[in-house]
């Protein structure tokens, strides 16, 4: 009887560790994204079966504390970082987040800073036709 309990416990422990590792990997940009409205950090969360980032101040305290309700999809960040690194012929090993030093979010746009000193700009609102990308 003890053997069966130990086996179940081992399987449960393995499942919990797998979920934790998967969750922490999925949000590879969490500690790097800052809201320039309030200075708060963006945190990863699941939204409609997609991974996204949002301002933690806005999420916790509401629009009275931060007016920034802008969310960034994980897939958009992955696309931007991957494209930027490909253009620069940077070989990616490990997490894409390891190549990013910080991401600043302001007015429905964001700027991604890379280890090599370069940056990408997304939705900087300076373009008359809307969305603008600079790799």
mmCIF file of C-alpha atoms in Angstrom:
data_model
loop_
_atom_site.group_PDB
_atom_site.id
_atom_site.type_symbol
_atom_site.label_atom_id
_atom_site.label_comp_id
_atom_site.label_asym_id
_atom_site.label_seq_id
_atom_site.Cartn_x
_atom_site.Cartn_y
_atom_site.Cartn_z
ATOM 1 C CA UNK A 1 0.000 0.000 0.000
ATOM 2 C CA UNK A 2 2.862 2.434 0.742
ATOM 3 C CA UNK A 3 4.355 1.709 -2.667
ATOM 4 C CA UNK A 4 1.152 2.801 -4.432
ATOM 5 C CA UNK A 5 1.025 6.056 -2.444
ATOM 6 C CA UNK A 6 4.698 6.769 -3.168
ATOM 7 C CA UNK A 7 4.159 6.147 -6.884
ATOM 8 C CA UNK A 8 1.173 8.526 -6.961
ATOM 9 C CA UNK A 9 3.113 11.146 -5.027
ATOM 10 C CA UNK A 10 6.071 10.829 -7.416
ATOM 11 C CA UNK A 11 3.796 11.203 -10.455
ATOM 12 C CA UNK A 12 2.052 14.203 -8.920
ATOM 13 C CA UNK A 13 5.370 15.848 -8.014
ATOM 14 C CA UNK A 14 6.654 15.296 -11.567
ATOM 15 C CA UNK A 15 3.449 16.787 -13.044
ATOM 16 C CA UNK A 16 3.668 19.876 -10.826
ATOM 17 C CA UNK A 17 7.354 20.404 -11.682
ATOM 18 C CA UNK A 18 6.569 20.034 -15.400
ATOM 19 C CA UNK A 19 3.797 22.624 -15.210
ATOM 20 C CA UNK A 20 6.035 25.030 -13.272
ATOM 21 C CA UNK A 21 8.904 24.669 -15.737
ATOM 22 C CA UNK A 22 6.545 25.062 -18.709
ATOM 23 C CA UNK A 23 4.818 28.134 -17.216
ATOM 24 C CA UNK A 24 8.085 29.887 -16.323
ATOM 25 C CA UNK A 25 9.529 29.216 -19.776
ATOM 26 C CA UNK A 26 6.427 30.424 -21.576
ATOM 27 C CA UNK A 27 6.690 33.900 -20.103
ATOM 28 C CA UNK A 28 10.272 34.521 -21.143
ATOM 29 C CA UNK A 29 9.960 38.332 -21.242
ATOM 30 C CA UNK A 30 8.133 38.922 -17.918
ATOM 31 C CA UNK A 31 10.972 40.469 -15.925
ATOM 32 C CA UNK A 32 12.064 42.664 -18.839
ATOM 33 C CA UNK A 33 8.905 44.663 -19.639
ATOM 34 C CA UNK A 34 8.272 48.018 -17.925
ATOM 35 C CA UNK A 35 5.251 50.310 -18.189
ATOM 36 C CA UNK A 36 6.437 53.889 -18.785
ATOM 37 C CA UNK A 37 3.088 55.254 -17.540
ATOM 38 C CA UNK A 38 3.439 54.027 -13.961
ATOM 39 C CA UNK A 39 6.857 52.341 -13.770
ATOM 40 C CA UNK A 40 5.266 48.971 -13.028
ATOM 41 C CA UNK A 41 6.331 45.660 -14.507
ATOM 42 C CA UNK A 42 4.413 43.748 -17.129
ATOM 43 C CA UNK A 43 3.518 40.172 -16.210
ATOM 44 C CA UNK A 44 2.608 37.209 -18.354
ATOM 45 C CA UNK A 45 -0.897 35.799 -18.294
ATOM 46 C CA UNK A 46 -3.063 33.570 -20.416
ATOM 47 C CA UNK A 47 -5.764 35.397 -22.370
ATOM 48 C CA UNK A 48 -8.164 33.406 -24.565
ATOM 49 C CA UNK A 49 -5.722 30.520 -24.907
ATOM 50 C CA UNK A 50 -2.919 32.891 -25.952
ATOM 51 C CA UNK A 51 -0.028 34.159 -23.894
ATOM 52 C CA UNK A 52 0.130 37.905 -23.343
ATOM 53 C CA UNK A 53 1.679 40.525 -21.074
ATOM 54 C CA UNK A 54 -0.090 43.353 -19.265
ATOM 55 C CA UNK A 55 0.796 46.041 -16.735
ATOM 56 C CA UNK A 56 0.668 44.528 -13.262
ATOM 57 C CA UNK A 57 -0.276 47.884 -11.694
ATOM 58 C CA UNK A 58 -3.264 48.243 -14.011
ATOM 59 C CA UNK A 59 -4.289 44.622 -13.381
ATOM 60 C CA UNK A 60 -4.002 44.866 -9.572
ATOM 61 C CA UNK A 61 -5.058 48.461 -8.821
ATOM 62 C CA UNK A 62 -7.076 49.535 -11.855
ATOM 63 C CA UNK A 63 -7.088 52.563 -14.114
ATOM 64 C CA UNK A 64 -6.894 54.967 -11.153
ATOM 65 C CA UNK A 65 -3.284 53.853 -10.593
ATOM 66 C CA UNK A 66 -2.280 53.342 -14.242
ATOM 67 C CA UNK A 67 -4.127 54.271 -17.425
ATOM 68 C CA UNK A 68 -2.193 51.743 -19.510
ATOM 69 C CA UNK A 69 -4.427 48.834 -20.507
ATOM 70 C CA UNK A 70 -2.228 47.920 -23.487
ATOM 71 C CA UNK A 71 -1.452 44.207 -23.779
ATOM 72 C CA UNK A 72 1.344 42.590 -25.763
ATOM 73 C CA UNK A 73 0.930 39.125 -27.253
ATOM 74 C CA UNK A 74 3.799 36.702 -26.647
ATOM 75 C CA UNK A 75 3.686 35.671 -30.306
ATOM 76 C CA UNK A 76 4.201 39.307 -31.392
ATOM 77 C CA UNK A 77 7.259 39.651 -29.155
ATOM 78 C CA UNK A 78 8.665 36.352 -30.406
ATOM 79 C CA UNK A 79 8.152 37.497 -34.009
ATOM 80 C CA UNK A 80 9.831 40.878 -33.447
ATOM 81 C CA UNK A 81 12.806 39.497 -31.523
ATOM 82 C CA UNK A 82 13.302 36.586 -33.934
ATOM 83 C CA UNK A 83 13.148 38.860 -36.993
ATOM 84 C CA UNK A 84 15.536 41.378 -35.452
ATOM 85 C CA UNK A 85 18.057 38.689 -34.552
ATOM 86 C CA UNK A 86 17.794 37.074 -38.000
ATOM 87 C CA UNK A 87 18.437 40.416 -39.719
ATOM 88 C CA UNK A 88 21.526 40.861 -37.555
ATOM 89 C CA UNK A 89 22.678 37.259 -38.157
ATOM 90 C CA UNK A 90 22.595 36.463 -34.435
ATOM 91 C CA UNK A 91 22.494 32.774 -33.629
ATOM 92 C CA UNK A 92 19.842 32.015 -31.026
ATOM 93 C CA UNK A 93 20.590 29.418 -28.401
ATOM 94 C CA UNK A 94 18.304 29.078 -25.436
ATOM 95 C CA UNK A 95 15.537 31.540 -24.707
ATOM 96 C CA UNK A 96 14.833 34.589 -26.879
ATOM 97 C CA UNK A 97 14.465 36.551 -23.655
ATOM 98 C CA UNK A 98 18.191 36.088 -23.020
ATOM 99 C CA UNK A 99 18.922 38.386 -25.993
ATOM 100 C CA UNK A 100 16.699 41.192 -24.651
ATOM 101 C CA UNK A 101 17.836 43.600 -21.929
ATOM 102 C CA UNK A 102 14.548 45.475 -21.502
ATOM 103 C CA UNK A 103 11.252 46.376 -23.142
ATOM 104 C CA UNK A 104 9.583 49.735 -22.512
ATOM 105 C CA UNK A 105 5.842 50.178 -23.123
ATOM 106 C CA UNK A 106 4.132 53.519 -23.718
ATOM 107 C CA UNK A 107 1.009 54.662 -25.582
ATOM 108 C CA UNK A 108 0.207 51.324 -27.224
ATOM 109 C CA UNK A 109 3.743 50.969 -28.469
ATOM 110 C CA UNK A 110 6.929 49.445 -27.194
ATOM 111 C CA UNK A 111 10.668 49.487 -27.692
ATOM 112 C CA UNK A 112 12.786 46.343 -27.358
ATOM 113 C CA UNK A 113 16.431 46.775 -26.326
ATOM 114 C CA UNK A 114 18.928 44.024 -27.171
ATOM 115 C CA UNK A 115 22.211 42.892 -25.626
ATOM 116 C CA UNK A 116 24.182 44.184 -28.628
ATOM 117 C CA UNK A 117 22.955 47.764 -28.035
ATOM 118 C CA UNK A 118 20.404 47.794 -30.880
ATOM 119 C CA UNK A 119 16.638 48.117 -30.548
ATOM 120 C CA UNK A 120 13.291 47.490 -32.282
ATOM 121 C CA UNK A 121 10.286 49.831 -32.179
ATOM 122 C CA UNK A 122 6.681 48.693 -32.526
ATOM 123 C CA UNK A 123 3.595 50.936 -32.877
ATOM 124 C CA UNK A 124 5.442 54.149 -32.181
ATOM 125 C CA UNK A 125 2.411 56.125 -33.512
ATOM 126 C CA UNK A 126 4.635 58.419 -35.594
ATOM 127 C CA UNK A 127 3.412 56.884 -38.856
ATOM 128 C CA UNK A 128 0.271 58.397 -40.402
ATOM 129 C CA UNK A 129 -1.073 54.959 -41.377
ATOM 130 C CA UNK A 130 -0.903 53.476 -37.902
ATOM 131 C CA UNK A 131 1.273 50.511 -37.001
ATOM 132 C CA UNK A 132 4.939 50.950 -37.717
ATOM 133 C CA UNK A 133 7.762 48.490 -37.192
ATOM 134 C CA UNK A 134 11.461 49.200 -37.022
ATOM 135 C CA UNK A 135 13.610 46.112 -36.670
#
